[in-house]
Tab-separated table of C-alpha atoms in Angstrom:
chain	number	residue	atom	x	y	z
W	1	UNK	CA	-22.322	-90.458	37.714
W	2	UNK	CA	-24.543	-87.913	35.697
W	3	UNK	CA	-23.021	-84.989	34.070
W	4	UNK	CA	-24.429	-80.987	34.905
W	5	UNK	CA	-27.015	-79.894	32.721
W	6	UNK	CA	-25.189	-76.645	30.936
W	7	UNK	CA	-28.550	-74.257	31.442
W	8	UNK	CA	-30.455	-72.481	28.799
W	9	UNK	CA	-33.208	-70.397	28.072
W	10	UNK	CA	-36.933	-71.866	28.694
W	11	UNK	CA	-37.975	-73.737	25.592
W	12	UNK	CA	-34.401	-73.863	24.412
W	13	UNK	CA	-34.103	-77.580	22.696
W	14	UNK	CA	-30.691	-77.348	23.342
W	15	UNK	CA	-31.330	-76.761	26.914
W	16	UNK	CA	-34.342	-79.195	27.364
W	17	UNK	CA	-36.744	-76.858	27.364
W	18	UNK	CA	-39.804	-78.267	26.427
W	19	UNK	CA	-40.747	-75.401	23.893
W	20	UNK	CA	-40.292	-78.320	21.294
W	21	UNK	CA	-38.279	-77.626	18.192
W	22	UNK	CA	-37.664	-74.304	16.553
W	23	UNK	CA	-40.066	-74.301	13.190
W	24	UNK	CA	-36.590	-73.739	10.402
W	25	UNK	CA	-37.045	-71.550	7.926
W	26	UNK	CA	-38.201	-72.847	4.178
W	27	UNK	CA	-35.585	-74.159	1.789
W	28	UNK	CA	-35.330	-71.317	-1.028
W	29	UNK	CA	-37.123	-73.037	-4.399
W	30	UNK	CA	-34.339	-74.176	-7.011
W	31	UNK	CA	-34.655	-71.799	-10.541
W	32	UNK	CA	-36.202	-73.717	-12.214
W	33	UNK	CA	-38.874	-74.347	-10.308
W	34	UNK	CA	-39.410	-70.251	-10.118
W	35	UNK	CA	-39.307	-70.841	-13.544
W	36	UNK	CA	-41.703	-72.905	-14.437
W	37	UNK	CA	-44.106	-70.880	-11.454
W	38	UNK	CA	-44.022	-67.464	-13.792
W	39	UNK	CA	-44.381	-69.644	-16.652
W	40	UNK	CA	-47.422	-71.238	-15.560
W	41	UNK	CA	-48.910	-68.125	-14.598
W	42	UNK	CA	-48.357	-68.672	-10.914
W	43	UNK	CA	-47.205	-65.581	-8.659
W	44	UNK	CA	-43.266	-65.612	-7.266
W	45	UNK	CA	-42.889	-64.184	-3.508
W	46	UNK	CA	-40.604	-61.785	-2.246
W	47	UNK	CA	-38.429	-64.313	-1.173
W	48	UNK	CA	-38.471	-66.071	-4.967
W	49	UNK	CA	-37.723	-62.655	-6.316
W	50	UNK	CA	-34.794	-62.238	-3.981
W	51	UNK	CA	-33.591	-65.458	-4.734
W	52	UNK	CA	-33.255	-65.278	-8.183
W	53	UNK	CA	-31.979	-61.862	-8.190
W	54	UNK	CA	-29.096	-63.247	-6.178
W	55	UNK	CA	-28.036	-66.021	-8.400
W	56	UNK	CA	-28.093	-63.248	-10.961
W	57	UNK	CA	-25.424	-61.503	-9.607
W	58	UNK	CA	-23.072	-64.207	-8.077
W	59	UNK	CA	-23.734	-66.047	-11.907
W	60	UNK	CA	-25.087	-69.312	-10.258
W	61	UNK	CA	-28.074	-68.171	-13.108
W	62	UNK	CA	-27.151	-69.712	-15.695
W	63	UNK	CA	-27.378	-67.651	-19.336
W	64	UNK	CA	-30.775	-69.875	-20.273
W	65	UNK	CA	-32.299	-70.072	-17.346
W	66	UNK	CA	-32.026	-65.693	-16.926
W	67	UNK	CA	-33.888	-65.660	-20.025
W	68	UNK	CA	-36.346	-68.034	-20.020
W	69	UNK	CA	-37.224	-66.073	-16.403
W	70	UNK	CA	-36.831	-63.048	-18.448
W	71	UNK	CA	-39.547	-64.833	-21.434
W	72	UNK	CA	-41.767	-66.232	-18.418
W	73	UNK	CA	-41.893	-62.605	-17.153
W	74	UNK	CA	-42.965	-61.000	-20.492
W	75	UNK	CA	-45.830	-63.395	-21.141
W	76	UNK	CA	-47.250	-63.741	-17.848
W	77	UNK	CA	-46.495	-61.101	-16.829
W	78	UNK	CA	-46.228	-59.573	-12.846
W	79	UNK	CA	-48.802	-57.808	-10.584
W	80	UNK	CA	-47.935	-54.276	-8.429
W	81	UNK	CA	-46.275	-56.426	-5.677
W	82	UNK	CA	-44.321	-58.600	-7.118
W	83	UNK	CA	-43.213	-55.595	-9.149
W	84	UNK	CA	-42.231	-53.603	-6.347
W	85	UNK	CA	-40.305	-56.517	-5.320
W	86	UNK	CA	-38.377	-56.977	-8.256
W	87	UNK	CA	-37.619	-53.157	-8.408
W	88	UNK	CA	-36.667	-53.383	-4.659
W	89	UNK	CA	-34.423	-56.205	-5.133
W	90	UNK	CA	-32.583	-55.504	-8.500
W	91	UNK	CA	-31.944	-51.478	-6.212
W	92	UNK	CA	-30.390	-53.684	-3.233
W	93	UNK	CA	-28.002	-55.607	-5.615
W	94	UNK	CA	-25.871	-52.637	-5.278
W	95	UNK	CA	-24.656	-49.858	-2.879
W	96	UNK	CA	-27.150	-47.255	-2.694
W	97	UNK	CA	-25.775	-43.741	-2.671
W	98	UNK	CA	-26.111	-41.494	-0.090
W	99	UNK	CA	-25.540	-37.177	-0.373
W	100	UNK	CA	-25.792	-34.600	1.853
W	101	UNK	CA	-28.225	-34.018	4.456
W	102	UNK	CA	-28.738	-29.983	2.556
W	103	UNK	CA	-28.834	-31.250	-0.980
W	104	UNK	CA	-31.667	-33.432	-0.354
W	105	UNK	CA	-34.591	-31.471	-1.563
W	106	UNK	CA	-32.324	-30.725	-4.669
W	107	UNK	CA	-31.483	-33.856	-5.777
W	108	UNK	CA	-33.698	-35.024	-8.999
W	109	UNK	CA	-33.476	-36.692	-12.061
W	110	UNK	CA	-34.804	-37.489	-15.502
W	111	UNK	CA	-35.349	-40.874	-17.560
W	112	UNK	CA	-36.850	-41.626	-20.679
W	113	UNK	CA	-38.413	-45.404	-22.341
W	114	UNK	CA	-35.881	-44.081	-25.211
W	115	UNK	CA	-36.987	-42.817	-28.500
W	116	UNK	CA	-35.077	-42.074	-31.993
W	117	UNK	CA	-33.410	-39.433	-31.917
W	118	UNK	CA	-33.822	-38.353	-28.283
W	119	UNK	CA	-30.644	-36.417	-26.588
W	120	UNK	CA	-33.509	-34.839	-24.131
W	121	UNK	CA	-31.112	-36.153	-20.980
W	122	UNK	CA	-27.860	-34.467	-22.433
W	123	UNK	CA	-29.510	-31.072	-22.331
W	124	UNK	CA	-32.026	-31.587	-19.477
W	125	UNK	CA	-28.955	-32.475	-16.794
W	126	UNK	CA	-27.182	-29.837	-16.884
W	127	UNK	CA	-30.067	-27.445	-17.642
W	128	UNK	CA	-31.552	-28.767	-14.178
W	129	UNK	CA	-27.810	-28.352	-12.684
W	130	UNK	CA	-27.672	-24.955	-14.139
W	131	UNK	CA	-30.436	-24.415	-11.799
W	132	UNK	CA	-29.376	-25.052	-8.945
W	133	UNK	CA	-30.647	-28.778	-8.803
W	134	UNK	CA	-27.848	-32.297	-8.294
W	135	UNK	CA	-28.803	-34.657	-10.674
W	136	UNK	CA	-26.541	-37.804	-10.214
W	137	UNK	CA	-28.102	-39.744	-13.065
W	138	UNK	CA	-27.769	-43.706	-13.897
W	139	UNK	CA	-28.655	-44.315	-17.087
W	140	UNK	CA	-28.992	-46.763	-19.606
W	141	UNK	CA	-27.497	-47.963	-23.176
W	142	UNK	CA	-29.772	-48.526	-26.294
W	143	UNK	CA	-32.281	-51.510	-26.264
W	144	UNK	CA	-33.501	-52.529	-29.434
W	145	UNK	CA	-33.507	-49.904	-31.796
W	146	UNK	CA	-33.563	-47.250	-29.650
W	147	UNK	CA	-30.362	-45.303	-28.931
W	148	UNK	CA	-28.519	-45.135	-25.039
W	149	UNK	CA	-28.144	-42.046	-23.088
W	150	UNK	CA	-24.913	-43.761	-22.220
W	151	UNK	CA	-24.158	-44.675	-26.009
W	152	UNK	CA	-23.970	-41.261	-27.339
W	153	UNK	CA	-21.606	-39.874	-24.276
W	154	UNK	CA	-19.312	-42.709	-25.147
W	155	UNK	CA	-18.747	-41.260	-28.586
W	156	UNK	CA	-17.210	-38.127	-26.848
W	157	UNK	CA	-13.716	-39.563	-27.123
W	158	UNK	CA	-12.391	-39.845	-23.392
W	159	UNK	CA	-15.458	-40.221	-21.802
W	160	UNK	CA	-16.027	-42.774	-19.156
W	161	UNK	CA	-19.852	-43.286	-17.619
W	162	UNK	CA	-17.640	-45.539	-14.633
W	163	UNK	CA	-17.943	-42.740	-11.431
W	164	UNK	CA	-17.842	-44.541	-8.458
W	165	UNK	CA	-19.561	-43.402	-5.683
W	166	UNK	CA	-17.188	-41.079	-4.239
W	167	UNK	CA	-16.482	-39.505	-7.720
W	168	UNK	CA	-20.186	-39.408	-8.198
W	169	UNK	CA	-20.470	-36.975	-5.391
W	170	UNK	CA	-17.211	-35.440	-6.625
W	171	UNK	CA	-18.955	-34.098	-9.610
W	172	UNK	CA	-22.281	-33.296	-8.300
W	173	UNK	CA	-20.194	-30.940	-6.056
W	174	UNK	CA	-18.351	-29.602	-9.181
W	175	UNK	CA	-20.896	-28.987	-11.666
W	176	UNK	CA	-24.085	-30.474	-10.132
W	177	UNK	CA	-24.909	-33.341	-12.952
W	178	UNK	CA	-23.356	-36.531	-13.936
W	179	UNK	CA	-25.128	-39.421	-16.095
W	180	UNK	CA	-23.103	-42.495	-14.883
W	181	UNK	CA	-24.084	-46.025	-15.969
W	182	UNK	CA	-24.575	-49.703	-13.930
W	183	UNK	CA	-21.753	-51.056	-12.737
W	184	UNK	CA	-19.955	-54.011	-9.648
W	185	UNK	CA	-21.511	-51.681	-7.677
W	186	UNK	CA	-24.454	-49.362	-8.228
W	187	UNK	CA	-27.326	-52.286	-9.405
W	188	UNK	CA	-25.079	-54.445	-11.016
W	189	UNK	CA	-28.471	-56.595	-11.334
W	190	UNK	CA	-29.927	-54.689	-13.061
W	191	UNK	CA	-27.112	-54.256	-15.470
W	192	UNK	CA	-26.770	-58.148	-16.619
W	193	UNK	CA	-30.832	-57.987	-17.148
W	194	UNK	CA	-31.012	-55.347	-18.967
W	195	UNK	CA	-28.246	-56.714	-21.358
W	196	UNK	CA	-30.096	-59.719	-21.223
W	197	UNK	CA	-33.352	-57.918	-22.405
W	198	UNK	CA	-31.964	-56.662	-25.576
W	199	UNK	CA	-30.710	-60.082	-27.079
W	200	UNK	CA	-34.211	-62.335	-25.434
W	201	UNK	CA	-37.260	-60.168	-27.398
W	202	UNK	CA	-38.232	-59.131	-23.718
W	203	UNK	CA	-37.569	-55.207	-23.864
W	204	UNK	CA	-41.048	-54.437	-24.196
W	205	UNK	CA	-41.990	-55.911	-20.457
W	206	UNK	CA	-44.280	-53.607	-18.466
W	207	UNK	CA	-43.019	-55.030	-15.450
W	208	UNK	CA	-39.433	-54.997	-16.422
W	209	UNK	CA	-39.681	-52.094	-17.849
W	210	UNK	CA	-41.063	-49.919	-14.872
W	211	UNK	CA	-38.525	-52.638	-12.437
W	212	UNK	CA	-35.422	-51.830	-14.500
W	213	UNK	CA	-35.912	-47.737	-14.328
W	214	UNK	CA	-36.944	-47.086	-10.942
W	215	UNK	CA	-34.358	-49.559	-9.405
W	216	UNK	CA	-31.827	-47.242	-10.365
W	217	UNK	CA	-33.892	-44.514	-8.937
W	218	UNK	CA	-34.347	-45.768	-5.961
W	219	UNK	CA	-30.622	-45.732	-5.230
W	220	UNK	CA	-29.725	-42.121	-6.357
W	221	UNK	CA	-32.037	-40.657	-3.344
W	222	UNK	CA	-33.627	-38.507	-5.297
W	223	UNK	CA	-36.642	-35.857	-4.245
W	224	UNK	CA	-38.299	-36.022	-7.344
W	225	UNK	CA	-38.273	-37.980	-10.375
W	226	UNK	CA	-39.395	-37.153	-14.041
W	227	UNK	CA	-40.299	-40.497	-16.560
W	228	UNK	CA	-40.694	-39.381	-20.688
W	229	UNK	CA	-42.791	-42.837	-21.759
W	230	UNK	CA	-42.767	-42.714	-24.973
W	231	UNK	CA	-45.895	-44.446	-27.323
W	232	UNK	CA	-45.879	-44.132	-31.264
W	233	UNK	CA	-44.387	-45.958	-34.175
W	234	UNK	CA	-40.779	-46.038	-32.693
W	235	UNK	CA	-41.552	-46.236	-29.301
W	236	UNK	CA	-40.903	-49.998	-27.447
W	237	UNK	CA	-44.907	-49.460	-26.764
W	238	UNK	CA	-46.838	-48.127	-30.332
W	239	UNK	CA	-50.093	-47.465	-28.632
W	240	UNK	CA	-51.198	-44.481	-26.305
W	241	UNK	CA	-52.781	-46.785	-24.222
W	242	UNK	CA	-49.868	-48.909	-23.377
W	243	UNK	CA	-47.888	-46.139	-22.330
W	244	UNK	CA	-50.296	-44.608	-20.139
W	245	UNK	CA	-50.046	-48.010	-18.328
W	246	UNK	CA	-46.781	-48.338	-18.061
W	247	UNK	CA	-46.610	-44.202	-16.243
W	248	UNK	CA	-48.970	-45.766	-14.233
W	249	UNK	CA	-47.146	-48.492	-13.271
W	250	UNK	CA	-44.401	-46.602	-12.268
W	251	UNK	CA	-45.700	-43.950	-10.697
W	252	UNK	CA	-47.825	-46.565	-8.556
W	253	UNK	CA	-44.604	-49.097	-7.817
W	254	UNK	CA	-42.542	-45.391	-7.217
W	255	UNK	CA	-44.616	-44.436	-4.385
W	256	UNK	CA	-44.436	-47.950	-2.955
W	257	UNK	CA	-40.919	-46.836	-2.587
W	258	UNK	CA	-41.031	-43.200	-1.377
W	259	UNK	CA	-39.986	-42.032	-4.817
W	260	UNK	CA	-42.216	-38.976	-5.661
W	261	UNK	CA	-42.429	-39.915	-9.604
W	262	UNK	CA	-44.241	-37.992	-12.509
W	263	UNK	CA	-44.609	-39.615	-15.859
W	264	UNK	CA	-45.010	-37.444	-19.215
W	265	UNK	CA	-46.236	-38.858	-22.699
W	266	UNK	CA	-44.682	-38.281	-25.576
W	267	UNK	CA	-44.935	-38.768	-29.018
W	268	UNK	CA	-42.166	-40.731	-31.077
W	269	UNK	CA	-43.617	-41.157	-34.503
W	270	UNK	CA	-41.169	-38.653	-35.771
W	271	UNK	CA	-37.474	-38.424	-34.852
W	272	UNK	CA	-36.712	-36.197	-32.258
W	273	UNK	CA	-34.828	-32.870	-32.937
W	274	UNK	CA	-32.957	-33.038	-36.487
W	275	UNK	CA	-29.569	-35.049	-35.471
W	276	UNK	CA	-30.361	-39.604	-35.297
W	277	UNK	CA	-26.868	-41.112	-34.481
W	278	UNK	CA	-24.735	-40.846	-31.099
W	279	UNK	CA	-22.091	-38.333	-32.466
W	280	UNK	CA	-24.820	-36.148	-34.361
W	281	UNK	CA	-26.867	-36.283	-31.101
W	282	UNK	CA	-24.313	-35.172	-28.597
W	283	UNK	CA	-24.047	-32.218	-30.980
W	284	UNK	CA	-27.373	-30.793	-30.805
W	285	UNK	CA	-27.313	-31.419	-27.028
W	286	UNK	CA	-24.736	-28.744	-27.505
W	287	UNK	CA	-26.322	-26.446	-29.597
W	288	UNK	CA	-29.884	-26.645	-27.646
W	289	UNK	CA	-28.019	-25.624	-24.312
W	290	UNK	CA	-26.796	-22.584	-26.125
W	291	UNK	CA	-29.866	-21.703	-26.618
W	292	UNK	CA	-30.277	-22.912	-30.449
W	293	UNK	CA	-31.081	-26.529	-32.207
W	294	UNK	CA	-34.178	-27.780	-33.577
W	295	UNK	CA	-37.518	-26.143	-31.360
W	296	UNK	CA	-39.076	-29.621	-30.575
W	297	UNK	CA	-36.275	-30.864	-28.471
W	298	UNK	CA	-35.969	-27.109	-27.135
W	299	UNK	CA	-39.789	-27.770	-26.088
W	300	UNK	CA	-39.825	-31.316	-25.197
W	301	UNK	CA	-36.775	-30.102	-22.436
W	302	UNK	CA	-38.799	-26.594	-21.401
W	303	UNK	CA	-41.469	-28.685	-20.271
W	304	UNK	CA	-39.470	-30.943	-18.087
W	305	UNK	CA	-39.096	-28.082	-15.465
W	306	UNK	CA	-42.000	-26.616	-12.717
W	307	UNK	CA	-41.243	-24.625	-9.519
W	308	UNK	CA	-42.388	-26.731	-7.185
W	309	UNK	CA	-40.987	-24.518	-3.932
W	310	UNK	CA	-38.997	-22.031	-2.897
W	311	UNK	CA	-36.855	-22.381	-0.005
W	312	UNK	CA	-38.249	-19.709	2.239
W	313	UNK	CA	-35.395	-20.099	4.934
W	314	UNK	CA	-32.105	-20.802	2.102
W	315	UNK	CA	-33.380	-17.004	1.117
W	316	UNK	CA	-33.786	-15.394	4.345
W	317	UNK	CA	-30.349	-16.908	5.474
W	318	UNK	CA	-28.671	-15.307	2.096
W	319	UNK	CA	-30.243	-11.849	3.086
W	320	UNK	CA	-29.275	-11.889	6.650
W	321	UNK	CA	-25.820	-12.189	5.457
W	322	UNK	CA	-26.167	-8.971	2.862
W	323	UNK	CA	-27.099	-6.989	5.954
W	324	UNK	CA	-30.889	-7.865	6.478
W	325	UNK	CA	-30.591	-9.204	9.768
W	326	UNK	CA	-28.860	-8.605	12.571
W	327	UNK	CA	-25.417	-11.078	13.872
W	328	UNK	CA	-25.195	-9.123	17.364
W	329	UNK	CA	-26.955	-6.810	19.242
W	330	UNK	CA	-27.040	-3.262	17.713
W	331	UNK	CA	-25.612	-3.887	14.346
W	332	UNK	CA	-27.231	-1.591	11.969
W	333	UNK	CA	-29.409	-2.648	9.852
W	334	UNK	CA	-28.783	-2.564	5.739
W	335	UNK	CA	-32.188	-1.289	4.833
W	336	UNK	CA	-31.926	-1.514	1.211
W	337	UNK	CA	-30.873	-5.456	0.862
W	338	UNK	CA	-33.816	-8.102	0.004
W	339	UNK	CA	-34.672	-9.654	-3.242
W	340	UNK	CA	-37.848	-9.818	-6.103
W	341	UNK	CA	-39.232	-13.155	-6.586
W	342	UNK	CA	-39.930	-13.060	-10.095
W	343	UNK	CA	-41.858	-16.861	-10.631
W	344	UNK	CA	-44.492	-18.276	-8.491
W	345	UNK	CA	-44.512	-22.002	-7.396
W	346	UNK	CA	-46.712	-24.091	-10.300
W	347	UNK	CA	-45.525	-22.068	-12.203
W	348	UNK	CA	-43.566	-23.918	-15.686
W	349	UNK	CA	-39.776	-22.123	-16.291
W	350	UNK	CA	-38.185	-22.387	-19.703
W	351	UNK	CA	-34.342	-22.093	-19.289
W	352	UNK	CA	-32.601	-18.543	-19.221
W	353	UNK	CA	-35.929	-17.336	-17.006
W	354	UNK	CA	-34.858	-15.381	-14.812
W	355	UNK	CA	-36.232	-16.570	-10.664
W	356	UNK	CA	-35.129	-14.171	-8.850
W	357	UNK	CA	-34.125	-10.123	-8.218
W	358	UNK	CA	-31.495	-9.163	-5.625
W	359	UNK	CA	-31.488	-6.137	-4.609
W	360	UNK	CA	-28.145	-4.875	-2.912
W	361	UNK	CA	-25.612	-2.448	-1.787
W	362	UNK	CA	-21.918	-3.869	-2.190
W	363	UNK	CA	-20.317	-4.809	-5.599
W	364	UNK	CA	-21.697	-8.695	-6.332
W	365	UNK	CA	-22.544	-11.782	-4.990
W	366	UNK	CA	-20.219	-14.497	-4.042
W	367	UNK	CA	-20.293	-17.756	-5.083
W	368	UNK	CA	-21.348	-19.731	-1.886
W	369	UNK	CA	-24.032	-16.965	-1.784
W	370	UNK	CA	-25.046	-17.382	-4.928
W	371	UNK	CA	-24.981	-21.332	-4.841
W	372	UNK	CA	-26.910	-20.937	-1.897
W	373	UNK	CA	-29.748	-19.069	-3.391
W	374	UNK	CA	-29.858	-21.486	-6.435
W	375	UNK	CA	-30.765	-24.133	-4.037
W	376	UNK	CA	-33.409	-22.162	-2.897
W	377	UNK	CA	-35.361	-22.917	-6.180
W	378	UNK	CA	-36.400	-26.969	-5.973
W	379	UNK	CA	-38.113	-28.161	-9.485
W	380	UNK	CA	-39.779	-31.127	-10.211
W	381	UNK	CA	-41.274	-32.323	-13.320
W	382	UNK	CA	-44.979	-31.968	-12.199
W	383	UNK	CA	-47.653	-30.082	-14.831
W	384	UNK	CA	-48.151	-26.606	-13.593
W	385	UNK	CA	-50.345	-26.219	-10.990
W	386	UNK	CA	-52.002	-23.283	-8.706
W	387	UNK	CA	-50.055	-23.060	-5.348
W	388	UNK	CA	-52.297	-24.035	-2.453
W	389	UNK	CA	-53.267	-21.363	0.319
W	390	UNK	CA	-51.213	-21.118	3.095
W	391	UNK	CA	-53.893	-20.888	5.412
W	392	UNK	CA	-53.947	-24.191	7.139
W	393	UNK	CA	-55.792	-23.873	10.177
W	394	UNK	CA	-58.002	-21.438	12.686
W	395	UNK	CA	-58.080	-22.271	16.684
W	396	UNK	CA	-60.404	-20.263	18.563
W	397	UNK	CA	-60.369	-19.698	21.779
W	398	UNK	CA	-63.385	-21.328	23.658
W	399	UNK	CA	-67.151	-20.220	23.538
W	400	UNK	CA	-66.905	-17.520	26.626
W	401	UNK	CA	-68.966	-19.468	29.746
W	402	UNK	CA	-72.267	-17.953	30.640
């Protein structure tokens, strides 16, 4: 007596088809083999790098193995594809941040490779927020001899740099910016590697720097990023050529991730500003926000904001609300309502520079209208540029038939 066969899909080996056994995916390589490959100058695949990062996060990688891999990368380097794969693996090790649709053109950030007395982030983030931007800055701690932005902020009694994604959104809604650290939710793999680099003499690895910076920025959903790449005696890279190489890697890998990145090269032979040290630097940053403070700090901050775009629709909607347009047929218009643009696309702005003059015949703008107008100004870290002509194409009628 025979038992009836269970029907299956054609070619399914379990159903007795003729397709043959399916090819099993290759076994993931073990960490010692990955370390040996990179130590000897070989390439790591995307799967190799993903496996290493997963082992870092789930703590199956020993500290000695993490240190050995970091040193192998430091000595042998990584090509652009490996660096991009490492960046993406670090970014995917935690939660991706999501923001309201209306914010997408306002989300900007800045990062510095670190320098003595570098407190630019403490000034620039609130300055950009005051210009209508949203700045969800995920920052780092000190590496080597450079002070970290998070370390400076923690010198303020009661200040917490650990914020959940929900708390970050509330902060951006309320004040327009926040500066937070990595956590178990946000790029946790980078937090582990970042701390390990500081004690394994691998701080100055170009691919590790690139992946660390961009992984934090990739989860932020930015429309533009400016990176301040330091060079000089007190910088991670002493020569301008080394700094330029890092800048190119940041721009290139960022483009592959869909990030618009601009990199500014700045000298770090002298301390930035007059104060060095966590509490003193916070005090100097507050002075700068009040329009005071040392000129070199003010100059560097103002050199990192350019008018990228002025959102015409947002401007028109506010003017429509103020009476320049009709909500119903026959409604009278307020002919005097309008706005003057005091800046042009491509122009560099300094803090406090007025960019718009609104003409209206009522007492004052409402809070939502003011915020909507601020949101119409889109800034970036690009060098000043000449705005392209609005002319795009000329469509002509076909030649007349003879």
